Amino acid sequence: MGKIALLVAREDMLYQAHNILQEKKFQIQEMRVIETGQAVMEARRSIADGASIIIARGLQASIIKQYTDVPVVEIVMTAQEMALLVKRAKQIVKKPRPVIAVVGFRNMFCDMSYFDDLYDIELRTYYASQGDQLPAAARQAVEEEVDLIIGGDTAVAAATKAGVPSLFLSMTEDSMRQAFAMAESMDYAMNVEKKTAAQMETLLDYSFSGVIRLDGSGLVTAVNPLMEHIIGKSQEELKGLPVRSLAPLLGEDVLNRVLKEGRDYSLFLEWNHTPVFAVIAPVLYEDRVDGALITCHRTRGTEPATKTREKQVDKDRASRGLPPLVRFEDILQNSGVMQECIRLASLYALSGHPVVLRGEPGTEKRMLAESIHNSSNRRNGPFLDVPCRGLSGEEQRNMIFGEQGAVLQAQGGTLLVRDVEELTPDNQYRLYQLIRFHVCHGAEAARMRKVDVRVMVTVGPSLADLQAAGRISQDLYYLLSGLELLVPPLRERREDLEQKIQDTLRECCEQYGRYHALTAGAREVLLNYPWYGNLFQIESFCERLVLTAGKRSIDEIAVKALLRELYPEQRSLRQPDPERAGADPPYPDQPEYGPGATGQPGPEPGAFSPSLQRPVPSYEEQRVREALQRWDGSREKAAKALGISKATLWRRMKKYEIS
């Protein structure tokens, strides 16, 4: 809280102030009687002692306000106080409609416009702007033959000398109490503003982006340290300069769009041989533009601020020639179902028996296998991953069981066999021998070797389904069944899905030097999409989205359009019915495994099917499209032409997917 000082011209005003402070409602830290001729010097003395607000009256308040920079709260006579003086004046004059003069400084009085009618008087005001004008104002009142003069010492003396009745301009505690309340309210607002400004300064100083603040005219008001480094000039050198002189690419049309129309803009700039991606956003205050912020992000010459855990781990391990070090804590596990999956996997790490990892394409099967390996007593041994799909029986045998095969290379470690159901019967038998008897043989059964390898396998459908379909031998089925781990898809892990989308978009923006943000609607579309390709599909989609985004803010229209383009064979999200919220899952059950199962679910009535042609637009949609086309995309003009608000227009644009 700041310091409030009360500076007044009369001792009796201090007595009133002391009486008010006995109520303990206000905190005034300094109170003094000063002479008008010394008002500025006394005010500066109080400011030097820490005063942030000064309370004063009349001419003293005007002088202090003129020659100092601190806020000044003026003590103003209240309507109630002036009414009491008028009542006493009428009692003294005893005339039906007396002429009463008020002599003083304008800032001392309340609004008295209706006093004539309220109190049946003729009220005349004689205001002075300086102290030496008060005698002349009092003489003018005398010359105009008023019946009574209300004023300070100068006015009362002039009235007494002329034989005119007078009343001293005395006040009650009301005006003082009102001034105290106003000063404390002002102090509170100033403290809130200082706190907010301090938080903003800290945020800008420690931001990983360069930031320039502009006023409403496009002049630089502040820059953060990182921006000073990018431009190569200090804040003192930059303040007050027009931003166009620093960046000629920021043309008049760009500044008009931001500072007059209140719309954001993004473009690539180069400062001090440093290429940056700049986002210019208006600062809106009560529906008007009060300046702008330019946020700059380097586009090359720097490493991304963050990297995916997988890449960082692979880089560290590769530099030392060691197996991957993905661990359980590196896997997204904000959701309860994934936490349970990892809990089971951590228990399986204690065993030496084979582990079966089952899940959709793109789930964390490989990462879980590595984590199990690196949490087991085989962590110092090798970890190898071999595929089975698309290989002939001989190729499978050579790659896995041959003289230079994966089994012999993985001695003392772990072997992950991908898509084990794709193994030929001969190779399934060899895998059975490896797991059951810890032996490996290639083309010649007589040449068996004793090996120490733990086996993990991945499958699409469950082992029971594979055995029932004859795709896996009974021996291998019973040998593998036991430590089976189902990796849930991301659509069943909303918390993990949200984190993955957020991380992937951020990493793509950093990689390509972009800065994009999703609208709430776009985020909801992504969270409701089934993502049958899980991690892989999200990563490829987000990269395409960031690379092709035409503006900083990415809305649901852009997201839906890209989903249709990239995945026309998949049904996109089904819009939730608010009346049935929570009644049905947002998606039908996904088949457990590719084309060998029931296939992708078909569209249901009312479901969004991108393979279908867009229906004939409604009359409302046609009107919205025509209005936007007529006014060159201006939402404000289109909304006005349609007779609706901008918010309603925006809702209809989202409804009909109009970009």
XYZ file of C-alpha atoms in Angstrom:
659
model
C 0.000 0.000 0.000
C 1.261 3.514 -0.859
C 1.556 6.514 1.422
C -1.255 9.100 1.524
C -0.496 12.685 2.676
C -3.057 15.323 3.735
C -1.921 18.930 3.154
C -4.396 21.646 4.241
C -4.382 25.387 4.872
C -6.249 25.513 8.220
C -5.721 23.928 11.614
C -9.412 23.136 12.082
C -9.274 20.836 9.043
C -6.596 18.780 10.805
C -8.894 18.439 13.824
C -11.621 17.113 11.549
C -9.169 14.676 9.994
C -8.085 13.404 13.430
C -11.731 12.832 14.404
C -12.349 10.830 11.237
C -9.229 8.706 11.740
C -10.533 7.702 15.175
C -13.067 5.589 13.301
C -10.129 3.462 12.027
C -11.703 3.175 8.585
C -8.908 5.049 6.840
C -5.131 5.148 6.934
C -3.585 8.567 6.283
C 0.142 8.436 6.998
C 0.947 12.181 6.945
C -1.070 15.313 7.854
C 0.276 18.895 7.846
C -0.867 22.519 7.668
C 0.933 24.372 4.883
C 0.966 27.876 3.416
C -0.297 28.308 -0.120
C 2.923 29.970 -1.239
C 4.878 26.894 -0.104
C 2.414 24.303 -1.459
C 4.657 22.920 -4.223
C 7.726 22.714 -1.991
C 5.747 21.017 0.795
C 4.184 18.568 -1.666
C 7.598 17.632 -3.078
C 8.837 17.095 0.461
C 5.993 14.652 1.083
C 6.713 12.887 -2.214
C 10.376 12.515 -1.251
C 9.204 10.915 2.008
C 7.264 8.314 0.034
C 3.837 9.884 -0.556
C 2.115 8.414 -3.629
C -1.205 10.330 -3.240
C -1.827 13.848 -1.860
C -5.131 15.175 -0.496
C -5.532 18.982 -0.697
C -8.147 21.693 -1.157
C -8.826 24.643 -3.405
C -5.912 26.665 -4.750
C -3.365 24.480 -2.992
C -4.741 21.391 -4.744
C -4.621 23.142 -8.139
C -1.009 24.239 -7.684
C 0.173 20.844 -6.442
C -1.574 19.103 -9.323
C 0.038 21.480 -11.826
C 3.637 21.183 -10.608
C 3.922 17.552 -9.425
C 3.333 14.129 -10.999
C 1.504 12.393 -8.140
C -2.293 11.981 -8.112
C -4.090 14.710 -6.142
C -7.453 14.092 -4.469
C -9.349 17.368 -3.996
C -11.501 18.059 -0.937
C -14.835 19.166 -2.374
C -17.728 20.648 -0.417
C -20.586 18.161 -0.501
C -24.121 19.101 -1.504
C -25.224 18.511 2.083
C -22.634 20.953 3.445
C -23.586 23.637 0.923
C -27.265 23.091 1.731
C -26.586 23.795 5.429
C -24.802 27.058 4.545
C -27.662 28.148 2.245
C -30.185 27.425 4.999
C -28.249 29.595 7.486
C -27.898 32.333 4.862
C -31.675 32.493 4.348
C -32.168 32.736 8.107
C -29.757 35.697 8.230
C -31.145 37.582 5.220
C -34.847 36.879 5.880
C -36.001 37.691 2.349
C -38.383 35.646 0.181
C -35.797 34.919 -2.560
C -32.410 36.200 -1.461
C -29.431 36.621 -3.796
C -26.553 34.581 -2.359
C -22.992 34.723 -3.711
C -20.436 31.903 -3.480
C -16.826 33.129 -3.799
C -13.857 30.732 -4.113
C -12.135 28.239 -6.419
C -14.252 26.077 -8.729
C -12.633 22.822 -7.558
C -13.860 23.425 -3.989
C -17.572 23.079 -4.715
C -20.038 20.406 -5.708
C -22.575 20.802 -8.496
C -25.091 23.471 -7.404
C -27.062 23.767 -10.652
C -30.491 23.180 -9.076
C -30.021 25.052 -5.788
C -32.168 27.998 -7.035
C -35.229 25.778 -7.424
C -34.531 23.535 -4.454
C -34.012 26.295 -1.906
C -35.898 29.233 -3.508
C -32.825 31.444 -3.840
C -30.812 33.133 -6.578
C -27.343 31.630 -6.354
C -24.440 33.411 -8.041
C -20.928 31.965 -8.268
C -17.732 34.040 -8.435
C -14.854 31.679 -9.148
C -11.167 32.598 -9.150
C -8.384 30.646 -10.872
C -5.583 32.134 -8.746
C -5.308 33.321 -5.156
C -4.748 36.987 -6.027
C -8.035 36.993 -7.962
C -10.145 36.292 -4.875
C -10.398 39.958 -3.674
C -11.573 41.038 -7.124
C -14.175 38.247 -7.196
C -15.472 39.335 -3.748
C -15.604 43.004 -4.799
C -17.593 42.051 -7.890
C -20.138 40.282 -5.701
C -20.416 43.387 -3.491
C -20.812 45.664 -6.506
C -23.620 43.490 -7.843
C -25.431 44.022 -4.524
C -25.877 40.431 -3.458
C -27.682 39.849 -0.169
C -25.024 37.561 1.376
C -21.544 36.256 0.518
C -20.323 32.720 1.301
C -16.552 32.268 1.039
C -13.179 31.960 2.731
C -11.227 34.518 4.758
C -10.627 36.867 1.799
C -14.288 36.895 0.730
C -15.596 37.356 4.299
C -13.171 40.274 4.918
C -14.261 42.004 1.718
C -17.940 41.536 2.637
C -17.427 42.857 6.182
C -15.608 45.926 4.869
C -18.514 46.636 2.495
C -21.145 45.983 5.177
C -22.552 42.938 3.388
C -23.627 39.912 5.501
C -21.305 36.892 5.065
C -20.779 33.254 6.081
C -17.419 31.539 6.346
C -17.096 28.553 4.051
C -16.940 25.978 6.807
C -17.312 22.320 6.098
C -18.404 19.276 8.050
C -16.504 15.995 8.171
C -18.448 14.684 5.144
C -16.200 16.239 2.499
C -13.048 15.131 4.334
C -14.385 11.604 4.742
C -15.291 11.490 1.042
C -11.781 12.613 0.067
C -10.223 9.932 2.308
C -12.372 7.223 0.736
C -11.482 8.369 -2.765
C -7.768 8.442 -1.926
C -7.806 4.898 -0.565
C -9.751 3.618 -3.586
C -7.210 5.282 -5.849
C -4.359 3.761 -3.823
C -5.877 0.281 -4.152
C -6.270 0.656 -7.917
C -2.687 1.905 -8.244
C -1.371 -1.066 -6.267
C -3.315 -3.527 -8.451
C -1.947 -1.820 -11.566
C 1.628 -1.915 -10.203
C 1.312 -5.602 -9.343
C -0.063 -6.427 -12.783
C 2.675 -4.384 -14.452
C 5.353 -6.128 -12.371
C 3.993 -9.538 -13.319
C 3.923 -8.547 -16.985
C 7.494 -7.242 -16.831
C 8.677 -10.481 -15.234
C 6.826 -12.520 -17.842
C 8.397 -10.552 -20.685
C 11.888 -10.550 -19.158
C 11.933 -14.327 -18.818
C 10.044 -15.126 -22.012
C 11.685 -17.391 -24.593
C 10.311 -15.091 -27.296
C 11.272 -11.568 -28.240
C 8.492 -9.114 -27.436
C 7.848 -5.505 -28.535
C 5.073 -3.398 -27.046
C 3.463 -0.727 -29.218
C 1.107 2.111 -28.387
C -1.981 2.902 -30.429
C 0.091 4.900 -32.937
C 2.558 2.105 -33.640
C 5.381 3.589 -31.549
C 7.613 1.296 -29.498
C 6.948 1.625 -25.763
C 9.004 -1.307 -24.450
C 11.001 -4.372 -25.514
C 12.136 -7.364 -23.482
C 15.827 -8.402 -23.154
C 15.585 -11.146 -25.775
C 14.204 -8.652 -28.302
C 17.051 -6.272 -27.510
C 19.440 -9.102 -28.384
C 17.607 -9.934 -31.621
C 17.485 -6.313 -32.851
C 20.897 -5.407 -31.463
C 19.722 -2.217 -29.730
C 18.775 -1.341 -26.165
C 15.288 -0.450 -24.994
C 16.351 3.177 -24.486
C 17.382 3.387 -28.161
C 14.140 1.798 -29.367
C 11.524 3.544 -27.215
C 9.495 6.105 -29.116
C 10.547 4.877 -32.568
C 7.847 3.961 -35.104
C 7.916 0.202 -35.584
C 7.798 0.647 -39.361
C 11.253 2.253 -39.237
C 12.560 -0.919 -37.588
C 10.734 -3.346 -39.871
C 9.774 -1.953 -43.294
C 7.840 -5.152 -44.070
C 5.283 -4.023 -41.502
C 3.395 -1.922 -44.009
C 0.626 0.536 -43.340
C -2.016 -2.046 -44.241
C -0.635 -4.469 -41.630
C -0.627 -1.825 -38.882
C -4.133 -0.692 -39.849
C -5.377 -4.257 -39.632
C -3.946 -4.643 -36.136
C -4.275 -1.162 -34.597
C -7.536 -0.071 -36.218
C -9.451 -3.246 -37.027
C -8.209 -5.210 -33.995
C -7.131 -8.302 -35.972
C -3.916 -10.249 -35.461
C -1.330 -10.771 -38.190
C 1.727 -12.981 -38.670
C 4.671 -12.802 -41.058
C 8.388 -13.554 -41.425
C 10.873 -10.746 -40.686
C 14.622 -10.373 -40.391
C 16.279 -8.296 -37.678
C 20.036 -7.926 -37.364
C 20.530 -10.876 -39.772
C 18.249 -12.978 -37.560
C 15.179 -14.401 -39.349
C 12.113 -14.496 -37.117
C 8.468 -15.448 -37.332
C 6.509 -12.495 -35.934
C 2.966 -12.454 -34.577
C 1.337 -9.050 -34.097
C -1.651 -9.116 -31.751
C -3.830 -6.132 -30.784
C -4.270 -5.192 -27.131
C -8.013 -4.700 -26.670
C -9.448 -2.603 -23.857
C -13.218 -2.171 -23.621
C -13.710 -3.040 -27.308
C -11.057 -0.602 -28.515
C -7.472 -1.166 -29.573
C -5.039 0.224 -27.007
C -1.789 -0.865 -28.672
C -0.232 -4.124 -29.796
C 2.301 -6.816 -28.900
C 4.779 -8.211 -31.419
C 6.063 -11.659 -30.465
C 9.100 -12.904 -32.386
C 10.416 -16.464 -32.663
C 13.719 -17.387 -34.305
C 13.257 -19.607 -37.346
C 16.772 -20.952 -37.819
C 20.177 -20.984 -36.220
C 18.852 -22.328 -32.920
C 17.913 -25.771 -31.708
C 14.303 -26.370 -30.692
C 13.684 -25.491 -27.072
C 12.418 -28.982 -26.389
C 12.731 -32.371 -28.057
C 10.722 -35.494 -27.781
C 11.909 -37.801 -25.051
C 12.403 -40.600 -27.554
C 14.773 -38.605 -29.770
C 16.811 -37.318 -26.863
C 17.178 -40.784 -25.367
C 18.106 -42.342 -28.718
C 20.735 -39.647 -29.289
C 22.331 -40.133 -25.872
C 22.406 -43.911 -26.166
C 23.601 -43.929 -29.769
C 26.568 -41.712 -28.867
C 27.720 -44.430 -26.453
C 26.772 -47.438 -28.577
C 24.269 -48.662 -25.988
C 20.720 -49.966 -26.346
C 17.800 -47.531 -26.072
C 16.983 -46.195 -22.678
C 13.271 -45.485 -22.945
C 11.801 -45.913 -19.484
C 8.311 -46.033 -18.084
C 8.429 -42.394 -17.023
C 9.036 -41.413 -20.667
C 5.623 -42.739 -21.725
C 2.470 -40.623 -21.662
C 0.524 -41.795 -18.648
C -1.801 -39.040 -17.471
C -4.797 -41.343 -17.905
C -5.831 -44.012 -15.437
C -5.930 -46.820 -18.018
C -2.367 -46.128 -19.141
C -1.162 -45.916 -15.549
C -2.612 -49.395 -14.991
C -0.944 -50.649 -18.190
C 2.439 -49.366 -17.033
C 1.885 -50.803 -13.566
C 1.448 -54.270 -15.094
C 4.425 -53.763 -17.411
C 6.653 -52.821 -14.479
C 5.623 -56.078 -12.780
C 6.370 -58.054 -15.946
C 9.878 -56.573 -15.887
C 10.556 -58.709 -12.799
C 9.958 -61.908 -14.784
C 12.061 -63.637 -17.403
C 9.097 -65.127 -19.276
C 7.938 -63.837 -22.650
C 5.673 -60.804 -22.795
C 2.924 -60.316 -25.357
C 2.155 -56.679 -26.262
C -1.158 -56.165 -27.999
C -2.496 -52.908 -29.401
C -3.419 -50.863 -32.441
C -0.840 -49.485 -34.875
C 0.951 -46.478 -33.475
C 0.524 -47.311 -29.805
C 3.478 -47.490 -27.426
C 4.162 -51.236 -27.832
C 7.818 -50.716 -28.733
C 8.362 -48.144 -25.961
C 6.816 -50.486 -23.405
C 9.040 -53.344 -24.565
C 12.120 -51.145 -24.179
C 10.948 -49.961 -20.765
C 10.405 -53.550 -19.577
C 13.891 -54.440 -20.814
C 15.518 -51.436 -19.165
C 13.776 -52.129 -15.871
C 14.809 -55.789 -15.841
C 18.043 -57.458 -14.834
C 18.926 -57.575 -18.544
C 19.179 -53.790 -18.782
C 22.922 -53.934 -19.589
C 22.347 -56.386 -22.427
C 21.291 -55.597 -26.006
C 17.734 -54.933 -27.108
C 16.835 -55.949 -30.666
C 13.622 -55.463 -32.605
C 12.853 -57.645 -35.662
C 9.798 -57.543 -37.972
C 7.985 -60.577 -39.372
C 5.429 -59.035 -41.696
C 6.243 -59.101 -45.409
C 9.125 -61.589 -45.136
C 9.291 -65.061 -46.617
C 9.880 -68.054 -44.377
C 13.553 -68.218 -45.352
C 14.040 -64.501 -44.751
C 12.412 -64.825 -41.336
C 14.650 -67.778 -40.466
C 17.844 -66.030 -41.529
C 16.982 -62.713 -39.862
C 15.947 -64.249 -36.541
C 17.587 -67.677 -36.195
C 20.475 -67.593 -38.708
C 24.237 -67.483 -38.078
C 24.117 -63.691 -37.994
C 20.502 -63.565 -36.799
C 18.920 -61.503 -34.087
C 18.788 -64.338 -31.525
C 22.560 -64.711 -31.419
C 23.043 -60.940 -31.514
C 20.713 -60.489 -28.521
C 22.622 -62.842 -26.180
C 22.099 -61.720 -22.589
C 19.426 -59.262 -23.625
C 15.937 -59.035 -25.080
C 14.483 -59.821 -28.497
C 11.248 -58.169 -29.625
C 9.499 -60.095 -32.424
C 6.999 -57.837 -34.211
C 3.733 -59.332 -35.565
C 4.531 -62.837 -34.378
C 1.430 -64.258 -36.069
C 3.115 -63.580 -39.439
C 5.770 -66.239 -38.712
C 5.550 -69.390 -40.837
C 4.763 -72.653 -38.982
C 8.435 -73.703 -39.187
C 9.613 -70.471 -37.663
C 6.867 -70.545 -35.033
C 8.296 -73.905 -33.987
C 11.811 -72.423 -33.822
C 10.470 -69.594 -31.630
C 8.777 -72.162 -29.411
C 12.129 -73.997 -29.061
C 13.878 -70.730 -28.231
C 11.414 -69.826 -25.489
C 10.890 -73.287 -24.044
C 14.388 -74.777 -24.212
C 16.617 -71.692 -24.762
C 18.047 -73.131 -27.952
C 18.407 -71.651 -31.417
C 18.781 -73.468 -34.725
C 18.673 -72.222 -38.267
C 18.419 -74.376 -41.394
C 19.922 -77.430 -39.735
C 18.172 -78.703 -36.655
C 21.290 -80.628 -35.628
C 23.245 -77.413 -35.162
C 21.498 -76.090 -32.064
C 23.029 -73.470 -29.834
C 22.287 -72.694 -26.223
C 21.211 -69.041 -25.874
C 20.144 -66.697 -23.108
C 17.550 -64.378 -24.598
C 14.263 -63.068 -23.271
C 11.526 -62.897 -25.900
C 8.775 -60.344 -26.282
C 6.278 -60.326 -29.122
C 3.674 -57.971 -30.520
C 0.329 -59.022 -31.950
C -2.729 -57.306 -33.381
C -5.688 -59.474 -32.313
C -5.657 -61.354 -29.037
C -3.751 -64.640 -28.809
C -7.043 -66.494 -28.342
C -8.416 -65.072 -31.601
C -5.198 -65.917 -33.436
C -5.252 -69.494 -32.133
C -8.930 -69.906 -33.022
C -8.217 -68.648 -36.552
C -5.316 -71.085 -36.907
C -2.747 -68.321 -37.292
C -0.620 -69.435 -34.368
C 0.276 -72.940 -33.202
C -1.244 -74.299 -30.022
C 2.174 -74.896 -28.474
C 3.238 -71.299 -29.034
C -0.186 -70.019 -27.946
C -0.034 -71.717 -24.549
C 3.621 -70.803 -24.129
C 3.007 -67.108 -24.786
C -0.281 -66.728 -22.925
C 0.258 -65.374 -19.460
C 2.115 -62.051 -19.494
C -0.129 -60.376 -22.032
C -0.317 -56.579 -22.047
C -3.039 -54.620 -23.836
C -1.896 -51.094 -24.786
C -5.022 -48.887 -24.875
C -5.474 -46.609 -27.904
C -5.215 -42.852 -27.421
C -8.944 -42.273 -27.972
C -9.513 -44.156 -24.702
C -6.921 -41.978 -22.945
C -8.227 -38.427 -23.318
C -5.648 -36.928 -20.966
C -2.779 -38.556 -22.871
C -4.318 -37.631 -26.214
C -4.568 -33.976 -25.187
C -0.956 -33.960 -23.996
C 0.291 -35.670 -27.164
C -1.496 -33.175 -29.428
C -0.189 -30.257 -27.413
C 3.404 -31.545 -27.343
C 3.447 -32.492 -31.021
C 2.086 -29.136 -32.179
C 4.599 -27.293 -30.029
C 7.491 -29.385 -31.313
C 6.414 -28.900 -34.941
C 6.137 -25.141 -34.422
C 9.595 -25.044 -32.879
C 11.082 -27.232 -35.610
C 9.779 -25.049 -38.432
C 9.960 -21.702 -36.648
C 6.215 -21.261 -36.620
C 3.804 -20.019 -34.004
C 0.255 -21.317 -34.198
C -2.494 -21.756 -31.656
C -5.604 -23.916 -31.777
C -9.008 -22.453 -31.088
C -11.154 -24.186 -28.494
C -13.286 -25.651 -31.284
C -10.263 -27.013 -33.155
C -8.918 -28.600 -29.984
C -12.260 -30.277 -29.359
C -12.330 -31.681 -32.914
C -8.881 -33.212 -32.453
C -9.798 -34.676 -29.072
C -12.957 -36.272 -30.489
C -11.294 -37.767 -33.576
C -10.684 -41.567 -33.273
C -6.981 -41.528 -34.341
C -6.810 -45.167 -35.417
C -3.110 -44.612 -36.183
C -2.506 -43.270 -32.645
C 0.928 -41.683 -32.116
C 2.062 -42.065 -35.729
C -1.097 -40.552 -37.162
C -1.080 -37.606 -34.749
C 2.553 -36.803 -35.488
C 2.123 -36.856 -39.265
C -1.154 -34.931 -39.110
C 0.211 -32.196 -36.821
C 3.277 -31.729 -39.005
C 1.095 -31.251 -42.074
C -1.229 -28.934 -40.146
C 1.608 -26.681 -38.976
C 3.349 -26.603 -42.361
C 0.205 -25.643 -44.287
C -1.526 -23.374 -41.739
C -2.219 -20.019 -43.339
C -2.745 -18.025 -40.167
C -1.706 -17.998 -36.554
C -5.042 -19.177 -35.160
C -6.107 -22.621 -36.425
C -9.851 -23.206 -36.118
C -12.033 -26.294 -36.386
C -12.857 -25.576 -40.027
C -9.202 -25.946 -41.036
C -8.784 -29.056 -38.886
C -11.858 -30.802 -40.295
C -10.859 -29.975 -43.847
C -7.411 -31.506 -43.403
C -8.844 -34.603 -41.699
C -11.138 -35.148 -44.693
C -8.275 -34.672 -47.108
C -5.806 -36.998 -45.380
C -8.146 -39.729 -44.143
C -11.130 -39.931 -46.512
C -11.577 -43.631 -45.727
C -12.073 -43.000 -42.007
C -15.195 -41.618 -40.453
C -14.456 -38.401 -38.663
C -15.945 -37.251 -35.439
C -19.603 -37.612 -34.669
C -21.009 -34.387 -33.262
C -22.130 -35.030 -29.670
C -25.806 -34.689 -28.865
C -26.127 -32.390 -25.804
C -29.347 -34.116 -24.745
C -27.621 -37.495 -24.687
C -24.322 -36.367 -23.192
C -22.720 -39.324 -21.503
C -25.287 -41.793 -22.864
C -23.191 -43.266 -25.690
C -19.476 -43.375 -26.424
C -18.429 -40.885 -29.110
C -17.172 -43.692 -31.373
C -18.184 -47.261 -32.082
C -15.868 -50.039 -31.020
C -12.793 -50.192 -33.231
C -12.074 -53.635 -34.701
C -9.166 -55.232 -32.916
C -7.049 -55.899 -35.926
C -7.104 -54.542 -39.463
C -8.842 -56.051 -42.461
C -8.784 -59.550 -40.984
C -11.459 -58.466 -38.497
C -14.736 -56.754 -39.220
C -13.064 -53.733 -40.843
C -13.639 -50.075 -40.219
C -17.106 -49.236 -38.895
C -19.450 -47.723 -41.388
C -21.187 -44.414 -41.007
C -24.329 -44.235 -38.917
C -27.330 -42.024 -39.594
C -26.399 -38.439 -38.788
C -22.685 -39.242 -38.555
C -20.098 -37.147 -40.318
C -18.880 -39.006 -43.398
C -16.257 -37.153 -45.437
C -16.724 -39.544 -48.354
C -20.233 -38.201 -48.862
C -20.813 -35.054 -50.856
C -21.761 -31.913 -48.974
C -25.564 -31.515 -48.840
C -27.303 -28.638 -50.562
C -26.735 -25.555 -48.378
C -29.678 -24.175 -46.437
C -31.142 -20.713 -47.005
C -29.386 -19.461 -43.864
C -26.014 -20.802 -45.008
C -26.471 -19.243 -48.459
C -27.193 -15.836 -46.880
C -24.098 -16.044 -44.680
C -21.847 -17.036 -47.594
C -23.261 -14.323 -49.875
C -22.838 -11.619 -47.205
C -19.229 -12.580 -46.517
C -18.454 -12.697 -50.231
C -20.096 -9.331 -50.809
C -18.109 -7.648 -48.043
C -14.775 -9.345 -48.856
C -14.777 -11.469 -45.724
C -15.399 -8.586 -43.271
C -17.354 -10.161 -40.428
C -18.370 -6.796 -38.999
C -19.914 -5.576 -42.266
C -21.457 -8.959 -43.071
C -23.063 -9.202 -39.622
C -24.457 -5.678 -39.971
C -25.894 -6.504 -43.404
C -27.529 -9.655 -42.020
C -28.876 -7.816 -38.996
C -27.106 -10.074 -36.495
C -24.235 -9.690 -34.032
C -20.645 -10.648 -34.856
C -20.860 -13.440 -32.267
C -23.952 -14.901 -33.955
C -22.252 -14.662 -37.356
C -19.194 -16.469 -35.999
C -21.381 -19.284 -34.600
C -23.097 -19.725 -37.974
C -19.735 -19.748 -39.765
C -18.572 -22.555 -37.508
C -21.885 -24.376 -37.966
C -21.547 -24.343 -41.762
C -17.732 -24.672 -41.727
C -17.155 -21.353 -43.489
C -13.563 -20.178 -43.203
